[in-house]
PDB file of C-alpha atoms in Angstrom:
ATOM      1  CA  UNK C   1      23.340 -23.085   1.650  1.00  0.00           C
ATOM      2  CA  UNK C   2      20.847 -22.572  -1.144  1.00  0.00           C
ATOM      3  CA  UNK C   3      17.264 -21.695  -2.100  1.00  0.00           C
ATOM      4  CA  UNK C   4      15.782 -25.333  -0.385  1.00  0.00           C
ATOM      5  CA  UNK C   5      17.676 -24.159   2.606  1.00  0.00           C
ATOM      6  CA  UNK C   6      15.529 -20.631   2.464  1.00  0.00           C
ATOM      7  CA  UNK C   7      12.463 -22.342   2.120  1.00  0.00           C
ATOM      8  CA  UNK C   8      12.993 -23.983   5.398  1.00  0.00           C
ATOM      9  CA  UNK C   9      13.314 -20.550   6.864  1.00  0.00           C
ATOM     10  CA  UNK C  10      10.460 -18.640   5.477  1.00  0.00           C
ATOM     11  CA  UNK C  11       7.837 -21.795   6.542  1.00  0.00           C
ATOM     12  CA  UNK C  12       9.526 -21.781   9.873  1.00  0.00           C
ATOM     13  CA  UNK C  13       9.043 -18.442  10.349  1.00  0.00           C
ATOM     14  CA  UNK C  14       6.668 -17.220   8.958  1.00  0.00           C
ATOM     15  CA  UNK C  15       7.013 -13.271   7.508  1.00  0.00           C
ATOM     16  CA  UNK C  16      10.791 -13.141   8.906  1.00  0.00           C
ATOM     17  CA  UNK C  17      11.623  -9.646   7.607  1.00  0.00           C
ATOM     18  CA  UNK C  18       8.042  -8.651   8.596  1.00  0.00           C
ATOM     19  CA  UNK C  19       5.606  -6.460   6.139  1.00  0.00           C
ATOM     20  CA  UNK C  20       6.901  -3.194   6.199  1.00  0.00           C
ATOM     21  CA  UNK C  21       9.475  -1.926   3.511  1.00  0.00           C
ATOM     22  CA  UNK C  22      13.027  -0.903   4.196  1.00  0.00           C
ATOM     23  CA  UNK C  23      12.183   2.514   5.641  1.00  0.00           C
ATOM     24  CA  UNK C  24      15.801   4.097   4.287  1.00  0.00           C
ATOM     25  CA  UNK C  25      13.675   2.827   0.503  1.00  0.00           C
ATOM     26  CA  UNK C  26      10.665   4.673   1.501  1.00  0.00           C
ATOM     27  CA  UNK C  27      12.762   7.645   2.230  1.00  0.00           C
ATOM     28  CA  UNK C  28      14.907   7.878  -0.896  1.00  0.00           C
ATOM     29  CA  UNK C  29      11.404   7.649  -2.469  1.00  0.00           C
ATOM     30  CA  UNK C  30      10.079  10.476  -1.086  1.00  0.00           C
ATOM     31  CA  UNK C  31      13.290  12.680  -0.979  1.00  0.00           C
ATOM     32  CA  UNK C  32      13.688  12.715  -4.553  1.00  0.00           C
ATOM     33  CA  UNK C  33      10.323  12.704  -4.976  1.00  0.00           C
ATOM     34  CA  UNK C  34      10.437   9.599  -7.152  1.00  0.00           C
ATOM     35  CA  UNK C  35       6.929   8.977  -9.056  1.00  0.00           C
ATOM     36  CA  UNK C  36       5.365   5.437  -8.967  1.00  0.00           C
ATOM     37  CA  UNK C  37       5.101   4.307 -12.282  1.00  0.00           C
ATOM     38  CA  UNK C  38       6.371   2.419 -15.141  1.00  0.00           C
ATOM     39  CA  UNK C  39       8.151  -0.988 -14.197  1.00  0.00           C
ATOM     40  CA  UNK C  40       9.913  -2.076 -11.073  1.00  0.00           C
ATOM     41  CA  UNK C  41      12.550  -5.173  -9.996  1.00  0.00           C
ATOM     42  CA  UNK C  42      13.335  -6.277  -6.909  1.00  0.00           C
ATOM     43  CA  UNK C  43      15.653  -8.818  -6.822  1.00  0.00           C
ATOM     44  CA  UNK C  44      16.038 -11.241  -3.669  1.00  0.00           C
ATOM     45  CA  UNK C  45      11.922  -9.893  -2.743  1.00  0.00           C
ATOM     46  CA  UNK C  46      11.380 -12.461  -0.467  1.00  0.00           C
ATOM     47  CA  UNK C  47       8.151 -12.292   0.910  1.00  0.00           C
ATOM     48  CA  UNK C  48       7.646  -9.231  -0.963  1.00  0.00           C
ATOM     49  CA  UNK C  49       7.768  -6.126   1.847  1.00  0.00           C
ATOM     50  CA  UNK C  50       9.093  -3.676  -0.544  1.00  0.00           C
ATOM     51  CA  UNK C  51       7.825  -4.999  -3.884  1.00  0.00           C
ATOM     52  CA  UNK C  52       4.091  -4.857  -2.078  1.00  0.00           C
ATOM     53  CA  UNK C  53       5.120  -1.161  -0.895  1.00  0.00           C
ATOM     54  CA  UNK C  54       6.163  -0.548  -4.187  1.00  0.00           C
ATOM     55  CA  UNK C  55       3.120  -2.188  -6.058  1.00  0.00           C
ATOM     56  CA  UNK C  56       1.204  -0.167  -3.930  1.00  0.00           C
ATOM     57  CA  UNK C  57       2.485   3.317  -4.882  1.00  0.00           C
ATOM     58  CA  UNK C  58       2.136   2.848  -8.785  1.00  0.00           C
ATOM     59  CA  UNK C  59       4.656   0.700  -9.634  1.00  0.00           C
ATOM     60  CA  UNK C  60       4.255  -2.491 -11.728  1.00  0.00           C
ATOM     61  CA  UNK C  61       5.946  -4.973  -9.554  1.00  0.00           C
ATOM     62  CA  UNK C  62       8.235  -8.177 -10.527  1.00  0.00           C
ATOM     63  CA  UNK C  63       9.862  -9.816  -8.123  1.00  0.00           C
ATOM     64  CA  UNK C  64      12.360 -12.395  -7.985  1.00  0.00           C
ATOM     65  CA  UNK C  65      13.762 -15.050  -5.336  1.00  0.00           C
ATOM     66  CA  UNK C  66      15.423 -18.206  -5.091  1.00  0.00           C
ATOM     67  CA  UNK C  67      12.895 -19.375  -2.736  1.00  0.00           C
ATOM     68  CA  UNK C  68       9.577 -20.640  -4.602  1.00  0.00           C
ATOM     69  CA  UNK C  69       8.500 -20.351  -0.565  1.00  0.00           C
ATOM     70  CA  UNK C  70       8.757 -17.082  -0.582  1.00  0.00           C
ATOM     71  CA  UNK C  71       7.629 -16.306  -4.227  1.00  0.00           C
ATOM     72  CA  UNK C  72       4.135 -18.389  -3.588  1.00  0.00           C
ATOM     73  CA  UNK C  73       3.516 -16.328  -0.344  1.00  0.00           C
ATOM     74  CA  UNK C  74       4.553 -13.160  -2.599  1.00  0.00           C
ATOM     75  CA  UNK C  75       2.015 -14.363  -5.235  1.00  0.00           C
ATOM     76  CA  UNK C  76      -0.725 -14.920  -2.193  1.00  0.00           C
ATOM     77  CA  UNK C  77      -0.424 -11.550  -0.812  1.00  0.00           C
ATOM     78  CA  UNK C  78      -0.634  -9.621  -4.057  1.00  0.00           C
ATOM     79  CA  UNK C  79      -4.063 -11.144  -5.071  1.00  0.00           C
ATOM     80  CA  UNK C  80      -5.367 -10.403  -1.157  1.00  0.00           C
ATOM     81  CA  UNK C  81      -4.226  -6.583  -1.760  1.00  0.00           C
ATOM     82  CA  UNK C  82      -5.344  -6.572  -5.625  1.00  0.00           C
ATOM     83  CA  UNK C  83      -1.815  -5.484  -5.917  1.00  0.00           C
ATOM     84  CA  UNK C  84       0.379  -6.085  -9.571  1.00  0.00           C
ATOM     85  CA  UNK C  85       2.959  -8.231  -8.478  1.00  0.00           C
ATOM     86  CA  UNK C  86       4.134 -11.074 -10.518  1.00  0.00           C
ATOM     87  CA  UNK C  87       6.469 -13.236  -9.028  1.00  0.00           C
ATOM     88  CA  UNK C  88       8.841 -15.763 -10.286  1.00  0.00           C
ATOM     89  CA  UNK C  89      11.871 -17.898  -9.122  1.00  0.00           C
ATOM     90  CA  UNK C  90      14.908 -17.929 -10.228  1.00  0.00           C
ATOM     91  CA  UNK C  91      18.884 -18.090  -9.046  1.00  0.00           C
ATOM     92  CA  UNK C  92      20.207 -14.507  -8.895  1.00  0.00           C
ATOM     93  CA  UNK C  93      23.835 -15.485  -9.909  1.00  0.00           C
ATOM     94  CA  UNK C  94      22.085 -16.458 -13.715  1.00  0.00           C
ATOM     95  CA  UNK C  95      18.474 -14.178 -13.767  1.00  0.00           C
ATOM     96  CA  UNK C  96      18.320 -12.568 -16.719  1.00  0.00           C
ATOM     97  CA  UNK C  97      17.330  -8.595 -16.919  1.00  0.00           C
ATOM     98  CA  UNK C  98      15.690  -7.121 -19.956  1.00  0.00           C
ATOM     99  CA  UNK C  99      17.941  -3.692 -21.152  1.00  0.00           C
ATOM    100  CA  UNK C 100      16.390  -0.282 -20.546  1.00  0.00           C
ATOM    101  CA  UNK C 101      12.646  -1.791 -19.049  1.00  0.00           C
ATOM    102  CA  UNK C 102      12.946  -1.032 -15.549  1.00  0.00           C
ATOM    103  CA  UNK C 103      11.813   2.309 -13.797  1.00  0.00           C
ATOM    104  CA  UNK C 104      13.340   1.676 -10.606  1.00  0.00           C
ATOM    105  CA  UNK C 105      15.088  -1.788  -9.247  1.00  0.00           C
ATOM    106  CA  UNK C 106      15.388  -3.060  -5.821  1.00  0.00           C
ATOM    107  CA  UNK C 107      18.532  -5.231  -4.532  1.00  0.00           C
ATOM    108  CA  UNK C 108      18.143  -5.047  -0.840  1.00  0.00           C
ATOM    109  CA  UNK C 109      20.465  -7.344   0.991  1.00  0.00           C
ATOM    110  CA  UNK C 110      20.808  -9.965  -2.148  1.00  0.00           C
ATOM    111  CA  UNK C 111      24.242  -8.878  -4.332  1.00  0.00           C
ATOM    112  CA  UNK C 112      25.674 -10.113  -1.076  1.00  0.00           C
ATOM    113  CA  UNK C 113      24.096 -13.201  -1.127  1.00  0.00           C
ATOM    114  CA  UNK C 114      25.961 -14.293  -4.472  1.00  0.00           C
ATOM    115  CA  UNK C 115      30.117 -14.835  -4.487  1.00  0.00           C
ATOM    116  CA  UNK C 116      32.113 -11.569  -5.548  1.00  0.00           C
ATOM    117  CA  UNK C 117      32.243 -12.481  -9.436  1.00  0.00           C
ATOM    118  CA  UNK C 118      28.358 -13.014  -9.523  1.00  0.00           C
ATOM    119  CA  UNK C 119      27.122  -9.997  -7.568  1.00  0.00           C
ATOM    120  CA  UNK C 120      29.568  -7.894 -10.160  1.00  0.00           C
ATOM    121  CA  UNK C 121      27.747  -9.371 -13.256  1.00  0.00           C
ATOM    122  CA  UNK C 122      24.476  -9.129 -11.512  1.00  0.00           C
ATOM    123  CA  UNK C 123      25.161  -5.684 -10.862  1.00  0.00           C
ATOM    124  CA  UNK C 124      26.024  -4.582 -14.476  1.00  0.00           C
ATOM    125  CA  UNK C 125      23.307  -6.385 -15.531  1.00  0.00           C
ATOM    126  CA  UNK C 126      21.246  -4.111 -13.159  1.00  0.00           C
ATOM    127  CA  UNK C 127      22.669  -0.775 -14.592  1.00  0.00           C
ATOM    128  CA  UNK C 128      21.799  -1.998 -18.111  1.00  0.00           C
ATOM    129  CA  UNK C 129      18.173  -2.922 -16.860  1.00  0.00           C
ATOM    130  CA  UNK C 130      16.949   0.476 -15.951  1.00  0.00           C
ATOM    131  CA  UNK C 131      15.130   2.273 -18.041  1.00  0.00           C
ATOM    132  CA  UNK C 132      17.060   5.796 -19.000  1.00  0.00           C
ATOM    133  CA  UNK C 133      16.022   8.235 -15.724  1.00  0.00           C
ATOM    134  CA  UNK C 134      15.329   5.098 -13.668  1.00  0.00           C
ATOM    135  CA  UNK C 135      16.359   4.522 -10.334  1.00  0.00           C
ATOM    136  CA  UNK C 136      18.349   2.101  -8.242  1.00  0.00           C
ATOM    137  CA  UNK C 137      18.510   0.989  -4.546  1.00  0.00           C
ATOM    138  CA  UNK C 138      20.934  -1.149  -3.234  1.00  0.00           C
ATOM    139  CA  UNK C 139      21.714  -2.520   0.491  1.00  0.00           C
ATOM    140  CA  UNK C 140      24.772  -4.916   1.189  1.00  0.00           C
ATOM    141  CA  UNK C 141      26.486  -5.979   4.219  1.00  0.00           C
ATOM    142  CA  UNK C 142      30.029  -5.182   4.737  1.00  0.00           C
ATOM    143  CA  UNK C 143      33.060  -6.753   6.382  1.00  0.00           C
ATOM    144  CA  UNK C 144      32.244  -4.985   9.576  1.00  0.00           C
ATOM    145  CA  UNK C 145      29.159  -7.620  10.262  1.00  0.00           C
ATOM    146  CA  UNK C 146      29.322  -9.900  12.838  1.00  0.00           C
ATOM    147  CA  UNK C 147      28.498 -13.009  10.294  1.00  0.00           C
ATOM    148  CA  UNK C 148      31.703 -12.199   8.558  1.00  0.00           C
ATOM    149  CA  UNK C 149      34.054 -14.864  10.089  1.00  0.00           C
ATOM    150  CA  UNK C 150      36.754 -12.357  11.201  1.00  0.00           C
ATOM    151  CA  UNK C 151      34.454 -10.730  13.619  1.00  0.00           C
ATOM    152  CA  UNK C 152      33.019 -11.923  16.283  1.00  0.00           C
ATOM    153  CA  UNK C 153      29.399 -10.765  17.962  1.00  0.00           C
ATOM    154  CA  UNK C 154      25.833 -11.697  17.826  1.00  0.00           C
ATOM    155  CA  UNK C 155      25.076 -12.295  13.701  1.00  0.00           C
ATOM    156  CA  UNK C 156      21.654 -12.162  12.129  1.00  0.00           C
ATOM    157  CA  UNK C 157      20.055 -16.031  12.232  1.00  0.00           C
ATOM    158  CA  UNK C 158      20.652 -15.725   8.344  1.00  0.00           C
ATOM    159  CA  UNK C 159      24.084 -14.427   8.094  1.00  0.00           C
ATOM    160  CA  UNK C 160      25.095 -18.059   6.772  1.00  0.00           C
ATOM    161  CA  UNK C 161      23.423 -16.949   3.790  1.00  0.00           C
ATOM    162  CA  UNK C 162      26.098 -14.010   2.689  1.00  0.00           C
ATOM    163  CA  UNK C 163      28.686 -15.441   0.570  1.00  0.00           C
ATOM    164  CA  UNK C 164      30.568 -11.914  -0.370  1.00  0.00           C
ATOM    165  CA  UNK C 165      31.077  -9.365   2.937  1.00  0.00           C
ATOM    166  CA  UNK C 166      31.205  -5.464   0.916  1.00  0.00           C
ATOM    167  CA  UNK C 167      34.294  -3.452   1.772  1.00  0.00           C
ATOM    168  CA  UNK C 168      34.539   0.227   2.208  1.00  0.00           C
ATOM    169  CA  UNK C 169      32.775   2.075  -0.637  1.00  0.00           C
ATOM    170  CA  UNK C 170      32.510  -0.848  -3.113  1.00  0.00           C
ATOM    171  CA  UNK C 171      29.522  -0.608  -3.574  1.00  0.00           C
ATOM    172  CA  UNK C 172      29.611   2.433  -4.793  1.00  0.00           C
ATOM    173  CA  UNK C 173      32.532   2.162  -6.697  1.00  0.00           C
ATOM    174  CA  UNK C 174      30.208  -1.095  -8.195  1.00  0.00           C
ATOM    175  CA  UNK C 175      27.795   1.550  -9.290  1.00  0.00           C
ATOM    176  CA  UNK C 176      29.720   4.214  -9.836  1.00  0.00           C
ATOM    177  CA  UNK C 177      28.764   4.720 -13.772  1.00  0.00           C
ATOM    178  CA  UNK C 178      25.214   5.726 -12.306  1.00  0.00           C
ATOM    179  CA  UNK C 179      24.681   8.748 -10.859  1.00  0.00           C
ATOM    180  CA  UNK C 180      24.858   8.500  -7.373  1.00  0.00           C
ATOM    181  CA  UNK C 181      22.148  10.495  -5.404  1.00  0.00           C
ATOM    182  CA  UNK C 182      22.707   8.814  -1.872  1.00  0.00           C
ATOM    183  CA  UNK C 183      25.738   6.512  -0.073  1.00  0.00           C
ATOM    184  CA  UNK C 184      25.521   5.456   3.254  1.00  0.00           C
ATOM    185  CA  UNK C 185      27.591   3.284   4.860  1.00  0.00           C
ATOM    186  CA  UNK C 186      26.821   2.505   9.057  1.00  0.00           C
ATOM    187  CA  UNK C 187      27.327  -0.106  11.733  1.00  0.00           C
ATOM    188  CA  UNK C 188      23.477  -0.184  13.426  1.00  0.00           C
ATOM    189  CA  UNK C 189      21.149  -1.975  15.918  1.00  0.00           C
ATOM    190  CA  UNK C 190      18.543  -4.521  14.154  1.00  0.00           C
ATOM    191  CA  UNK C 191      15.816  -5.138  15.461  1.00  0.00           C
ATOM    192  CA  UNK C 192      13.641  -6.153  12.769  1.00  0.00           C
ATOM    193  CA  UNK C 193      14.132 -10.373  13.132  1.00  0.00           C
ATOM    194  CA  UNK C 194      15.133 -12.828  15.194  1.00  0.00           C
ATOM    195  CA  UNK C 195      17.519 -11.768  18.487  1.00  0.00           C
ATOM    196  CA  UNK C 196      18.662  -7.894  18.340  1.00  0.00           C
ATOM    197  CA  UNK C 197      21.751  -7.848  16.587  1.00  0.00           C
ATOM    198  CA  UNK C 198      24.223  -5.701  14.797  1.00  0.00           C
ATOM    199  CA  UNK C 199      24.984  -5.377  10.814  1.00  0.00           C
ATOM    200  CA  UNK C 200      27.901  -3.345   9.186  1.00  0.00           C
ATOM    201  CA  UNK C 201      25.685  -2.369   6.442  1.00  0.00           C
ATOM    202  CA  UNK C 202      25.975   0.168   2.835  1.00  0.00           C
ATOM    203  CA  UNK C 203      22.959   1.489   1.221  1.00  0.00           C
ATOM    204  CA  UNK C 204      23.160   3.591  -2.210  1.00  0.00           C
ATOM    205  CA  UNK C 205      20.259   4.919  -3.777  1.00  0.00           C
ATOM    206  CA  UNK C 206      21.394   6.121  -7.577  1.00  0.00           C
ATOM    207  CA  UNK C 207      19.838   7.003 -10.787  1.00  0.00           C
ATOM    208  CA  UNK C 208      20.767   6.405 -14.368  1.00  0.00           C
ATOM    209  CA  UNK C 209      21.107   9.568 -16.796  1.00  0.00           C
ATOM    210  CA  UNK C 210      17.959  10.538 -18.546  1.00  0.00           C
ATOM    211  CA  UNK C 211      19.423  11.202 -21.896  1.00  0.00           C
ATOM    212  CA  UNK C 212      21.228   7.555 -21.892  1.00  0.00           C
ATOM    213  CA  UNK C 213      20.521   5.232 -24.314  1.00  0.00           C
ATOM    214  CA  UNK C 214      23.133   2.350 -23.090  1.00  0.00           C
ATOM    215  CA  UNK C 215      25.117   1.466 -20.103  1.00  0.00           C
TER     216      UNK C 215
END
């Protein structure tokens, strides 16, 4: 399935993921008391929940999707809130990420949309991105999930979407030349969209050294 697939989603229903940010983002945020300001990426934004959140705490917000859908409802919302926001579409698996500009970047639930080889580039290509002191959240679902085809169980109405299921700690073995601040890997209740369902889910919330001028 691809980005004309996603379209069909987001204008069928409407703000799936709803408008409030990933709360385990807002509270890595405030636990390391992380300042809103300077640059910020999210990657797979969507609608724009947590670049909007984000926007709205300081940040300067670009956000990128697959979906132009998504992106142009992104776009809407920003100029309603007299947020900075600037969208744009493009395919994760090739977007290209200036070195050392970004102050914090967002991947939640999108590495695992790309195949294994991809979300590895993509991921290195995050690293390099931030800015030195910048910080890093990252959300993928793991072989545990219901949509991965050896399990069975109720899967999220999107879980056709997820080409690459995460196994035990590789995501954080994927980020592991960042320092790593926060790993957390669960099997939980979502209740967010669609039907309640489950998700076998990590979460890692690092930073890149201050005092590093290349990675």
């Amino acid at each position: 399935m691809g980005a004309a697939d996603f379209d069909g989603v987001y204008r069928n229903n409407g703000s799936l993921y709803g408008d409030k940010p990933s709360p385990f983002l807002v509270h890595y945020l405030e636990k390391y008391a992380v300042e809103g300001r300077g640059t910020g990426l999210d990657l797979g934004c969507g609608q724009g929940r947590n670049a909007l959140y984000l926007a709205s705490c300081g940040f300067a917000m670009h956000g990128v999707d697959a979906s132009s859908v998504a992106v142009a409802r992104l776009a809407s919302l920003a100029d309603e809130r007299h947020l900075d926001v600037k969208g744009r579409v493009a395919d994760l698996s090739a977007v290209s990420i200036e070195p050392q500009r970004y102050h914090l970047i967002v991947a939640n639930t999108s590495l695992d949309h790309l195949d294994e080889a991809s979300g590895a580039r993509l991921a290195v290509a995050m690293m390099a991105g931030l800015a030195p002191g910048g910080y890093l959240f990252v959300s993928v679902f793991m072989v545990n999930d219901p949509g991965c085809a050896v399990h069975g169980g109720q899967a999220s109405e999107t879980a056709a979407y997820v080409r690459h299921y995460y196994r035990p700690d590789e995501l954080r073995q994927q980020f592991s030349a960042l320092a790593v601040l926060a790993y957390q890997e669960e099997y939980a209740l979502d209740i967010g969209h669609g039907q309640p369902h489950y998700h076998g889910i990590a979460r890692l919330f690092a930073r890149k050294a201050a005092d590093l001028q290349a990675n």
